[in-house]
mmCIF file of C-alpha atoms in Angstrom:
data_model
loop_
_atom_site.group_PDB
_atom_site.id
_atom_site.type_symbol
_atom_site.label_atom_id
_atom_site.label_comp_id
_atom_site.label_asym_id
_atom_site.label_seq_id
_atom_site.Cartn_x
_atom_site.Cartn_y
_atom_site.Cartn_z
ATOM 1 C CA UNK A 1 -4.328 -16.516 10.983
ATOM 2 C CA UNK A 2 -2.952 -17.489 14.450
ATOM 3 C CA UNK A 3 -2.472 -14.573 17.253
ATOM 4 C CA UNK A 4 1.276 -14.459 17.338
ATOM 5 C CA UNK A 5 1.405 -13.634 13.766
ATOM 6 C CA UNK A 6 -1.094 -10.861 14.398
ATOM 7 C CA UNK A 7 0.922 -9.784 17.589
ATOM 8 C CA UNK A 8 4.001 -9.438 15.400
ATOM 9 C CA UNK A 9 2.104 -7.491 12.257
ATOM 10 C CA UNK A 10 0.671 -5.161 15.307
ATOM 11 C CA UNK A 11 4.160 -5.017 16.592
ATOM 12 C CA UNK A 12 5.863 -4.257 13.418
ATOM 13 C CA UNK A 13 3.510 -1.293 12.618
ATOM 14 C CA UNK A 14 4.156 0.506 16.119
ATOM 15 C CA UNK A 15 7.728 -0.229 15.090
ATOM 16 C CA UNK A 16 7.918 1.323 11.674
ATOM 17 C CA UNK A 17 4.751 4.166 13.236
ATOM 18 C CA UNK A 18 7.917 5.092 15.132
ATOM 19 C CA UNK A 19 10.432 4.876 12.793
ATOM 20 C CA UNK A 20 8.504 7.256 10.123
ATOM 21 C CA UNK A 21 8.358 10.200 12.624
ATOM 22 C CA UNK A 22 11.815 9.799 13.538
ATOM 23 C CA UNK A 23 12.941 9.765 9.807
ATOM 24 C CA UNK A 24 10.614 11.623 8.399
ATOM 25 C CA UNK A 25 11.267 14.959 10.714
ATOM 26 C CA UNK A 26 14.365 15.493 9.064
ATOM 27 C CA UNK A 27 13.548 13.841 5.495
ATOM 28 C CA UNK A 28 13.617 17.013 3.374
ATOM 29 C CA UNK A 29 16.974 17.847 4.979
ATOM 30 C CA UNK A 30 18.784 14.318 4.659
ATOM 31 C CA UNK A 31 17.271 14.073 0.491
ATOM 32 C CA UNK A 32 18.517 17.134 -0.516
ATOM 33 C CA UNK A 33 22.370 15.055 -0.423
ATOM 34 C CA UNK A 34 20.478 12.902 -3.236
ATOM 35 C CA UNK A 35 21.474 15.792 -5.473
ATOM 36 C CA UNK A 36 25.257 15.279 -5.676
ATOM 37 C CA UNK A 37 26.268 15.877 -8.541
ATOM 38 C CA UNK A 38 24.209 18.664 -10.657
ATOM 39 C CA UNK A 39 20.729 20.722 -9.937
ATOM 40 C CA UNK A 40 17.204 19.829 -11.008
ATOM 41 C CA UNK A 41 17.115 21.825 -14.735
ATOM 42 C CA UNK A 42 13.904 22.956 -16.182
ATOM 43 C CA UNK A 43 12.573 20.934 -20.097
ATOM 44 C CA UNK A 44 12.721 22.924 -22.806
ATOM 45 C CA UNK A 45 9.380 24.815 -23.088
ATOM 46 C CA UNK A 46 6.775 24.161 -25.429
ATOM 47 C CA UNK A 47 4.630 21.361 -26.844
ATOM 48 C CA UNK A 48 5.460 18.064 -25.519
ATOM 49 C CA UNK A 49 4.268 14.795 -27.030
ATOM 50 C CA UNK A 50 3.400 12.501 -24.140
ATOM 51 C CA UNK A 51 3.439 8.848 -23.726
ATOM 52 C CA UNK A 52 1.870 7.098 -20.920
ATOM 53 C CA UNK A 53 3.017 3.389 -19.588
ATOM 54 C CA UNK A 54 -0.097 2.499 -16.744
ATOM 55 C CA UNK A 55 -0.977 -0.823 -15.246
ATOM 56 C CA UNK A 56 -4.550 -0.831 -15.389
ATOM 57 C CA UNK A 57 -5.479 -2.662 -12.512
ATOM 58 C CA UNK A 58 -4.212 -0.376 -10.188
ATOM 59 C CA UNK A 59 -6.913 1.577 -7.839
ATOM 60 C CA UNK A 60 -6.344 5.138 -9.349
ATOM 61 C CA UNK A 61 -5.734 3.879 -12.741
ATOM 62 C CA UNK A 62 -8.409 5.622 -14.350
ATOM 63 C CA UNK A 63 -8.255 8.248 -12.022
ATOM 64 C CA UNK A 64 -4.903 8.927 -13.288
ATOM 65 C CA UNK A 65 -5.707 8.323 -17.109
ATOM 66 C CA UNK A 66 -8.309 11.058 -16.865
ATOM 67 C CA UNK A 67 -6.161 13.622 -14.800
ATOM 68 C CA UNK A 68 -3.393 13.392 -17.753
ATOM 69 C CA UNK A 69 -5.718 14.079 -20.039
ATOM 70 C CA UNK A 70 -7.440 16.767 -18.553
ATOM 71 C CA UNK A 71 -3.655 18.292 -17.962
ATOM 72 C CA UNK A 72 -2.380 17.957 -21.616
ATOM 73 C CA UNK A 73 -5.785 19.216 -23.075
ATOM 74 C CA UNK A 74 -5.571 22.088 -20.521
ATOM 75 C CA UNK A 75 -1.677 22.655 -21.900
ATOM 76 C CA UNK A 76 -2.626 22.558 -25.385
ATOM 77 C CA UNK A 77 -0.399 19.403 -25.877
ATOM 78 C CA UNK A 78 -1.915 16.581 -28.299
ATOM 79 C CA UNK A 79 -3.662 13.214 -26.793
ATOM 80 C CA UNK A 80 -1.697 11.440 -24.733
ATOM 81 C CA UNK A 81 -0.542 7.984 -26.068
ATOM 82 C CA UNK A 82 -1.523 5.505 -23.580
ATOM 83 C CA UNK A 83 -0.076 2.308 -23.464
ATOM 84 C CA UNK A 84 -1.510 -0.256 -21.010
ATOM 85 C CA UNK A 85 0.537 -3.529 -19.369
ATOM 86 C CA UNK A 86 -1.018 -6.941 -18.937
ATOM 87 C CA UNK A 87 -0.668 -9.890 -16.771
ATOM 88 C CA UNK A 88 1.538 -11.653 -19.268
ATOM 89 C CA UNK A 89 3.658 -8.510 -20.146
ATOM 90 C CA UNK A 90 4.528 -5.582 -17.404
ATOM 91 C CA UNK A 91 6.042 -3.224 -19.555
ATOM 92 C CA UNK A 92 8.536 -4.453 -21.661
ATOM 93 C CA UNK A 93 6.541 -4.112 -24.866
ATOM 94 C CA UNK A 94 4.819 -1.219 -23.809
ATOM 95 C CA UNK A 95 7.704 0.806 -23.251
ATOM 96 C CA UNK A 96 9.144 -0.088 -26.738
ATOM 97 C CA UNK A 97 6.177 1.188 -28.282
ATOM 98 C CA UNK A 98 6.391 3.946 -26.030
ATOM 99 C CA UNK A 99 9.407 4.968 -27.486
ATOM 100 C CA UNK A 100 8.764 4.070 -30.893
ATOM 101 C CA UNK A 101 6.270 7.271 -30.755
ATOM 102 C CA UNK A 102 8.859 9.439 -30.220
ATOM 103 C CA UNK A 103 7.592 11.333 -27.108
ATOM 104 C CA UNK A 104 8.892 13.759 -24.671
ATOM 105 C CA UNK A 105 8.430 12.248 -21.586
ATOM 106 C CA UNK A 106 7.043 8.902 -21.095
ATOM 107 C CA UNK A 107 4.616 8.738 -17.454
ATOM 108 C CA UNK A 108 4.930 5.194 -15.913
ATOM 109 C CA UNK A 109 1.811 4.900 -13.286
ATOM 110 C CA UNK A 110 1.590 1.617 -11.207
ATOM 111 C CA UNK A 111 3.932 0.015 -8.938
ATOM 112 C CA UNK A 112 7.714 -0.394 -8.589
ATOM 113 C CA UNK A 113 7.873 -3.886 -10.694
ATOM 114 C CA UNK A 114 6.156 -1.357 -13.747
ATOM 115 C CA UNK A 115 8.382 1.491 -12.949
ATOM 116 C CA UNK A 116 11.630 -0.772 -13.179
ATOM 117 C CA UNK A 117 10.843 -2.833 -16.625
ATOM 118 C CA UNK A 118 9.818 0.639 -18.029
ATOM 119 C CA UNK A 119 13.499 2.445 -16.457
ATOM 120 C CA UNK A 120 15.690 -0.696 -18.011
ATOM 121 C CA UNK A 121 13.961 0.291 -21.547
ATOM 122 C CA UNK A 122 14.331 4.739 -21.139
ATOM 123 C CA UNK A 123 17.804 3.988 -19.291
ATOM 124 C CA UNK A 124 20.466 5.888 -21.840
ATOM 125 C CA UNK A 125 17.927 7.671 -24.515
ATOM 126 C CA UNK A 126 17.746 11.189 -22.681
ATOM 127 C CA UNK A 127 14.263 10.315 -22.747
ATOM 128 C CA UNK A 128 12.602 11.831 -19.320
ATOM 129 C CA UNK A 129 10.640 9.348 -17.495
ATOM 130 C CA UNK A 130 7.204 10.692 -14.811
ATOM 131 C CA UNK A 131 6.709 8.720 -12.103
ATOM 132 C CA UNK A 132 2.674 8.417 -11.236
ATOM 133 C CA UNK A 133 3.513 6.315 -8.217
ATOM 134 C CA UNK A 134 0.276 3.709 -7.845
ATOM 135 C CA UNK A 135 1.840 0.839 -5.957
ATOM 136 C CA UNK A 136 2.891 -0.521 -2.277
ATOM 137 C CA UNK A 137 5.965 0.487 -1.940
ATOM 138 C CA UNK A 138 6.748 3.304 -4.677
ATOM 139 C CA UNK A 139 10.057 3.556 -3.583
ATOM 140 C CA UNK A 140 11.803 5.064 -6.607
ATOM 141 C CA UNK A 141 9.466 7.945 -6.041
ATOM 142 C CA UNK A 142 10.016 8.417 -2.031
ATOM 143 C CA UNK A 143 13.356 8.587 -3.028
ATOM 144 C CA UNK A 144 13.018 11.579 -5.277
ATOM 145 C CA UNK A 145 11.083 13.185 -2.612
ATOM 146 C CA UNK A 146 7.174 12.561 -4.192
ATOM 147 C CA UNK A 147 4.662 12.291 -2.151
ATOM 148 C CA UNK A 148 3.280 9.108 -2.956
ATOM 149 C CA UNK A 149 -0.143 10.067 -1.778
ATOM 150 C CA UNK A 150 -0.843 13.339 -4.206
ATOM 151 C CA UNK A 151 -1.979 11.477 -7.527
ATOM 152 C CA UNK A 152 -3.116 15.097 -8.967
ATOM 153 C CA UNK A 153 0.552 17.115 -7.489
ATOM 154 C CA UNK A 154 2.665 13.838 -9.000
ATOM 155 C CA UNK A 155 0.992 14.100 -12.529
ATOM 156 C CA UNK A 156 1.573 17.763 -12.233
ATOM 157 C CA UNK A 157 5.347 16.963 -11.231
ATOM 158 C CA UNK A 158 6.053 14.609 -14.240
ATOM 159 C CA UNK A 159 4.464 16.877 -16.768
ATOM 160 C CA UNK A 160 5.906 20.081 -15.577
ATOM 161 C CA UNK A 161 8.327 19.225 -13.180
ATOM 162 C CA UNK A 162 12.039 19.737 -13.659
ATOM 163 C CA UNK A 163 13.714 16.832 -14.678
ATOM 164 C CA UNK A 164 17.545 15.589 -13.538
ATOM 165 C CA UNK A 165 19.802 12.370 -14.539
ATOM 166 C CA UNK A 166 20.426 9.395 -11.567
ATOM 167 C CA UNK A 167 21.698 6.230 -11.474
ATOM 168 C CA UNK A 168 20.309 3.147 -12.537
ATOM 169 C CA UNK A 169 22.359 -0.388 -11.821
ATOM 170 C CA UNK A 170 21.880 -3.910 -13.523
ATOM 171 C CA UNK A 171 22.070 -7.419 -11.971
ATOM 172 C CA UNK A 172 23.473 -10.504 -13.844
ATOM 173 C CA UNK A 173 21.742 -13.254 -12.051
ATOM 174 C CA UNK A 174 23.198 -16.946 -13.008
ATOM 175 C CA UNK A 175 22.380 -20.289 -11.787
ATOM 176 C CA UNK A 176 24.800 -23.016 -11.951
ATOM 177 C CA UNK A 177 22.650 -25.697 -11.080
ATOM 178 C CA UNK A 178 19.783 -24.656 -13.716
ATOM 179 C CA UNK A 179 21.833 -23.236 -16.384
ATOM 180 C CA UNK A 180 19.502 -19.991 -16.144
ATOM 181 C CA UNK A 181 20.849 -16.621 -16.358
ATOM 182 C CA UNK A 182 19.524 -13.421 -17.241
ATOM 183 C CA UNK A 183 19.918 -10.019 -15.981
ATOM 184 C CA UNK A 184 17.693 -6.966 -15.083
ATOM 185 C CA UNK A 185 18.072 -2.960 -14.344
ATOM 186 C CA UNK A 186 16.612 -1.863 -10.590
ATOM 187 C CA UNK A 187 16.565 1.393 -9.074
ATOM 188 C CA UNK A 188 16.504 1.138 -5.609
ATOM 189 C CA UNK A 189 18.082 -1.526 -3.983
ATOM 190 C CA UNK A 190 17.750 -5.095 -5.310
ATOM 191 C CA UNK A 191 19.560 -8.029 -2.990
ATOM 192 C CA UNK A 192 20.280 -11.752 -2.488
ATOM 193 C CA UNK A 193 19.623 -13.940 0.267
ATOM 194 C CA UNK A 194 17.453 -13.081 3.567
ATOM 195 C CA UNK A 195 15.827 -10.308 1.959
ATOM 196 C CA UNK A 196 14.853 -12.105 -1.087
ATOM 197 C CA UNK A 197 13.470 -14.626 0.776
ATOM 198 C CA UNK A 198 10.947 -12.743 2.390
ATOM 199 C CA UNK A 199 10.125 -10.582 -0.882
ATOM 200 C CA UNK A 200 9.091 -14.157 -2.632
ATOM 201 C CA UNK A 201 7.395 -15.702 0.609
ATOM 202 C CA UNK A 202 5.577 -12.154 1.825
ATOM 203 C CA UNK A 203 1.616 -13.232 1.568
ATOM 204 C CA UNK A 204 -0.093 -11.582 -1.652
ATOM 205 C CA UNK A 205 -3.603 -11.378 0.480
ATOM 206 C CA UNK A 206 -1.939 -9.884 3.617
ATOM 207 C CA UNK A 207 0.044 -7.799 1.277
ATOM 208 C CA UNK A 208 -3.754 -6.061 -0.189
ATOM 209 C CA UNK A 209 -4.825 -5.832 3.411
ATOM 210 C CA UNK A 210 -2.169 -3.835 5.174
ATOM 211 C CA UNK A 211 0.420 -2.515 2.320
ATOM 212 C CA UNK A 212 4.458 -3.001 2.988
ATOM 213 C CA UNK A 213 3.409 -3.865 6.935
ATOM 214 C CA UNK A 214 2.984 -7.974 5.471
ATOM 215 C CA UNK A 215 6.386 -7.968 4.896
ATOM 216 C CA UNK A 216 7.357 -8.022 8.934
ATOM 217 C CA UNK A 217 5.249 -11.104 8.708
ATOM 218 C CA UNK A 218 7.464 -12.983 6.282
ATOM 219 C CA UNK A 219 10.295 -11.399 7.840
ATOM 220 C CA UNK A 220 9.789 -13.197 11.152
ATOM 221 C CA UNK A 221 9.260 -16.745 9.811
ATOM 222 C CA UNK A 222 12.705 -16.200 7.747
ATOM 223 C CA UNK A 223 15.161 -14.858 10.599
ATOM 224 C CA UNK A 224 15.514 -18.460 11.874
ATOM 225 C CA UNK A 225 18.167 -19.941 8.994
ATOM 226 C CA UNK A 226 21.842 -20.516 9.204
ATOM 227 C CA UNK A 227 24.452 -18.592 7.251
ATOM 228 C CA UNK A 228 26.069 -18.948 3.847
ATOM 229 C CA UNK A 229 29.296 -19.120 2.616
ATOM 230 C CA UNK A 230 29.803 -16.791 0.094
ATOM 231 C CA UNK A 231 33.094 -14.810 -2.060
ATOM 232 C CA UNK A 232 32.537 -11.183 -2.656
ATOM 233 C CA UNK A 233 34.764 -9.002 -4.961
ATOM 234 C CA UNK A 234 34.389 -5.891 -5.501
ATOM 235 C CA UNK A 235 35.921 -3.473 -8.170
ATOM 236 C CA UNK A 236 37.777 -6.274 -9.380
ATOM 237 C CA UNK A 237 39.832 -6.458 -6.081
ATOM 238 C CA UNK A 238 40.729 -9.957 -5.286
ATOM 239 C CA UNK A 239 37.681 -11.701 -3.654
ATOM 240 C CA UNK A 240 36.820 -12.122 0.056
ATOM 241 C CA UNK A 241 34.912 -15.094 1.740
ATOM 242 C CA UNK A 242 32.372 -14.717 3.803
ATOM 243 C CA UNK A 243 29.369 -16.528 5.688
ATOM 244 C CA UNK A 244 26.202 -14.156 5.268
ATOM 245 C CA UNK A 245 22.297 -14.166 5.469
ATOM 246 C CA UNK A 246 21.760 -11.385 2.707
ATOM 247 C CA UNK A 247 23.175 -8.707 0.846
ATOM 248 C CA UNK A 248 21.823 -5.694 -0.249
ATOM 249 C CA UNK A 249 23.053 -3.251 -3.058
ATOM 250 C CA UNK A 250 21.871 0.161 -2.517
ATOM 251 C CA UNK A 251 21.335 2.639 -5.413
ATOM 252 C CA UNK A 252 19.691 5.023 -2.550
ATOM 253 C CA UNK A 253 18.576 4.258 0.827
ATOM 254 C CA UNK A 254 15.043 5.164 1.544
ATOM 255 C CA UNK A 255 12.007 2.710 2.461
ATOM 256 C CA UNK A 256 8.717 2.698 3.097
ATOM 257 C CA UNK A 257 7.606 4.414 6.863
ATOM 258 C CA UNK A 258 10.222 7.218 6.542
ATOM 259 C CA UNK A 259 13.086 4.755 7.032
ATOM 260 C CA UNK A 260 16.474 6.199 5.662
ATOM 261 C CA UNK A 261 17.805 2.282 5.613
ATOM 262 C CA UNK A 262 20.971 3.243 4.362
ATOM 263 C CA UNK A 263 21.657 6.955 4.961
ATOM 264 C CA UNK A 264 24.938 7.330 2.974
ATOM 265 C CA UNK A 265 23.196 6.178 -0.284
ATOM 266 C CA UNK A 266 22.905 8.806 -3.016
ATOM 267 C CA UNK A 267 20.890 8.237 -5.898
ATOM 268 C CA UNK A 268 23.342 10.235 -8.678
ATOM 269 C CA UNK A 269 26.826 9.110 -6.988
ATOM 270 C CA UNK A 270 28.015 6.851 -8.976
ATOM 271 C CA UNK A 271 28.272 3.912 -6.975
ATOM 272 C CA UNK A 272 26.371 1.352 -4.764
ATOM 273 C CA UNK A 273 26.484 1.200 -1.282
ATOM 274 C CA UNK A 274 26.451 -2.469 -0.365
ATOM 275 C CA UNK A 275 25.132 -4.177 2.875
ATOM 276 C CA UNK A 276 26.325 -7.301 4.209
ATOM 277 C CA UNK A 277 24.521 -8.926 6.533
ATOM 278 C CA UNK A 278 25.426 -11.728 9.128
ATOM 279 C CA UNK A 279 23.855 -12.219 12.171
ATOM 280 C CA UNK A 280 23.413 -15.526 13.722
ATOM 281 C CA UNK A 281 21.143 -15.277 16.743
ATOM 282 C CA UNK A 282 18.655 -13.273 17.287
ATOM 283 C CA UNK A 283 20.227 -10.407 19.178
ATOM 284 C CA UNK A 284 22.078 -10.367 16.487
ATOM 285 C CA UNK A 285 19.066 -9.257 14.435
ATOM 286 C CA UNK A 286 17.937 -7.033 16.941
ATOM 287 C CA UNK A 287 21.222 -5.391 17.222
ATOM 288 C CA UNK A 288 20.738 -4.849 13.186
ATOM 289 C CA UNK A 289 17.271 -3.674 13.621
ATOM 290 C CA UNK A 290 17.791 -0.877 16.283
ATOM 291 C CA UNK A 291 20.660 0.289 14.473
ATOM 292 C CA UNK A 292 18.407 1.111 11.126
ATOM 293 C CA UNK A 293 15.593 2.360 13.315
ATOM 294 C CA UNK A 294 17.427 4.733 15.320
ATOM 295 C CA UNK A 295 20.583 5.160 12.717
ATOM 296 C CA UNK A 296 23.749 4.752 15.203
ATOM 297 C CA UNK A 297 26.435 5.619 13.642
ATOM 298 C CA UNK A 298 28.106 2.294 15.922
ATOM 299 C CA UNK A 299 29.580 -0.195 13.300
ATOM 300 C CA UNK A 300 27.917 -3.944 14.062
ATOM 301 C CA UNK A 301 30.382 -7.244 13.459
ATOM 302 C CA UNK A 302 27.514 -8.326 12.112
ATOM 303 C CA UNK A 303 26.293 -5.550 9.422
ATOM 304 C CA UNK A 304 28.897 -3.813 7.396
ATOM 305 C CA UNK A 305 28.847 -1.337 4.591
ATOM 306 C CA UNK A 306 30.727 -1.208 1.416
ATOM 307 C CA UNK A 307 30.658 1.640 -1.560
ATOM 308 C CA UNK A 308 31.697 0.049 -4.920
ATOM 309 C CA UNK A 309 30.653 0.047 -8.604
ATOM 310 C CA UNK A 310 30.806 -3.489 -9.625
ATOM 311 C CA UNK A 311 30.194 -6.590 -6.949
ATOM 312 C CA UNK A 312 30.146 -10.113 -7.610
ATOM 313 C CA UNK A 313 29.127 -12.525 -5.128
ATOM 314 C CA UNK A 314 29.267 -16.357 -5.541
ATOM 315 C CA UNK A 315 27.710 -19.248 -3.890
ATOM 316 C CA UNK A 316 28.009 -22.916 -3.845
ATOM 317 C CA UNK A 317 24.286 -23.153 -3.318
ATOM 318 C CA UNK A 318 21.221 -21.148 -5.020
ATOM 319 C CA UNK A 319 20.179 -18.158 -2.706
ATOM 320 C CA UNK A 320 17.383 -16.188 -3.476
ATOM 321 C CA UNK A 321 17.585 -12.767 -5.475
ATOM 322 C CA UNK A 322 15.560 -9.653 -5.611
ATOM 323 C CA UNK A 323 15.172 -6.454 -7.897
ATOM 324 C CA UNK A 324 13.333 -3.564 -6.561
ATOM 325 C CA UNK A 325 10.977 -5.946 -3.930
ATOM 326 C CA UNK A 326 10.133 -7.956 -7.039
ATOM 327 C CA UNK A 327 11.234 -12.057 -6.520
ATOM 328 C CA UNK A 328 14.371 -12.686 -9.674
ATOM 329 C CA UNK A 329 14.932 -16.213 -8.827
ATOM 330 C CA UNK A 330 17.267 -17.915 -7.739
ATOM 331 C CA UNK A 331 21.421 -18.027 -8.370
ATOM 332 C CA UNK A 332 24.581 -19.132 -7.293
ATOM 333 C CA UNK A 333 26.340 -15.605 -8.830
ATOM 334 C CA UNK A 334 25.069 -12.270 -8.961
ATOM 335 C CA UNK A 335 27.122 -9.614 -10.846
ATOM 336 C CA UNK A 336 26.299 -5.964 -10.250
ATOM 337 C CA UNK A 337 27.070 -2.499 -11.742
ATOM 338 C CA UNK A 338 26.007 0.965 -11.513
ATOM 339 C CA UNK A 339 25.402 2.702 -14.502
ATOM 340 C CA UNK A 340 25.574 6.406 -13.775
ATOM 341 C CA UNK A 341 23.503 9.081 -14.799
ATOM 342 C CA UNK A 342 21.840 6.749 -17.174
ATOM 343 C CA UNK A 343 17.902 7.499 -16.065
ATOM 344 C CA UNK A 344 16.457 11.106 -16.811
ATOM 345 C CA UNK A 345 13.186 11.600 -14.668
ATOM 346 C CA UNK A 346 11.434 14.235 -13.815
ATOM 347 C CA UNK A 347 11.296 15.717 -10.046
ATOM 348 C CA UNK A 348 9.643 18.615 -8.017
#
């Protein structure tokens, strides 16, 4: 690996070092606005039959397995009903089967890519979803206020937590070109463009070695790129055009070290809170970068924000798409909703 890109990993982890205690002092205060529209309730007590979703080749895996059990023995509860994903299948089969046993709550342990498949099968059923957060990012769960680092407190949580409804959203994702389309639930914020790009290009080995930090490495080789034209409509409002290098859609805001990226975004709202990007230079992508770190409230030419609950974006030319940090391919339109209150998982 050559110096510079060491000099910019080292770089980007003083950078986000910074960013975490600056977020992160007032975290508990800025989350509790997550909560918009109705207080954390309590499951009905009693038994609970328990189904568990967990990608086995996590690190705490087993760990995990045999905390759950040890819990639900200790509760009186029957066996747990574990269901484990594979290479070829992340959860899509699993959860089905999941549901099929007619549990409670169904615990999802692994990363986000696990915890999204999983959501886009519980979204509408009423059936409570735990989040055992055992991947890089684990952003669903930062954004419910976990702390991704208790393995024993978050298996606690999704047993005997309360629980409460959010928002889930789903992406159409067509290309023109291909003749491929297909579409997809995410969570957190899913995107197309810049973003995407570095997602599908971040390296899987640098990745293991130093977590989220790998992605400031792709992120640097992708800021040199000229702008798209794109049309955007949102709500069904007559459509805009634009030249961009990504766009976000926001179901809520926080990322990994502390970062509120979008602080307006509220995870049981009702709508999205879209980003559109477009800077040209590269004090253009500084100007976007201290902005996030230090949140100014200053609008930027160059990075606006939109609230909506349906966008659809078109391109004459594929761009790269996103869901949740996971690479969707590529597509020329992207149509996305919110679904509200569709997702019931349990909380603190």
């Amino acid at each position: 690996m050559s110096n510079w890109i060491l000099y910019v990993i080292l770089a980007g982890g003083v950078v986000f070092a910074v960013s975490s205690w600056w977020g992160v002092r007032r975290l508990r205060a800025r989350h509790t606005r997550s909560a918009v529209r109705e207080d954390a309730h309590k499951p009905e007590a009693g038994l609970q039959r328990v189904a568990v979703i967990l990608n086995p080749v996590k690190a705490k895996a087993e760990d995990a397995r045999r905390i759950i059990r040890e819990a639900c023995h200790l509760a009186g509860w029957d066996e747990p009903r574990f269901f484990d994903t594979t290479a070829e299948d992340p959860g899509h089969s699993q959860a089905k089967a999941a549901l099929a046993y007619r549990p409670d709550v169904v615990l999802v342990g692994g990363g986000d890519g696990t915890v999204r498949v999983v959501a886009e099968t519980l979204a509408h059923t009423d059936v409570a979803m735990g989040l055992i957060p055992l991947g890089t990012g684990n952003l669903l769960a930062r954004n419910v206020n976990l702390d991704v680092n208790d393995l024993r407190g978050n298996i606690h949580t999704a047993l005997f937590g309360h629980q409460r409804y959010i928002d889930t959203a789903r992406m159409a994702i067509h290309n023109e070109r291909t003749g491929a389309s297909s579409e997809h639930a995410f969570l957190v914020i899913a995107g197309m463009g810049l973003d995407a790009e570095v997602v599908g290009d971040t390296n899987d080995g640098l990745k293991k070695a130093v977590g989220w930090l790998a992605y400031t490495e792709a992120g640097v080789r992708h800021l040199p790129g000229r702008r798209k034209r794109v049309t955007i409509a949102m709500d069904d409002a007559p459509e805009q055009s634009r030249k961009i290098r990504s766009v976000l859609f926001a179901n809520c805001g926080l990322i990994p070290g502390g970062i509120d990226f979008i602080p307006g975004a509220m995870i049981d709202d009702g709508v999205l809170d879209v980003v559109v990007m477009s800077p040209r230079s590269a004090i253009g992508w500084i100007a976007v970068y201290t902005k996030i770190l230090f949140k100014h409230n200053r609008n930027l030419p160059v990075m606006n924000y939109y609230r909506s609950g349906k966008v659809v974006i078109s391109s004459s030319e594929p761009m790269a798409t996103q869901l949740d940090g996971d690479p969707s391919g590529e597509a020329t339109k992207v149509t996305v909703k919110v679904e509200p209150r569709s997702l019931l998982v349990r909380v603190q």
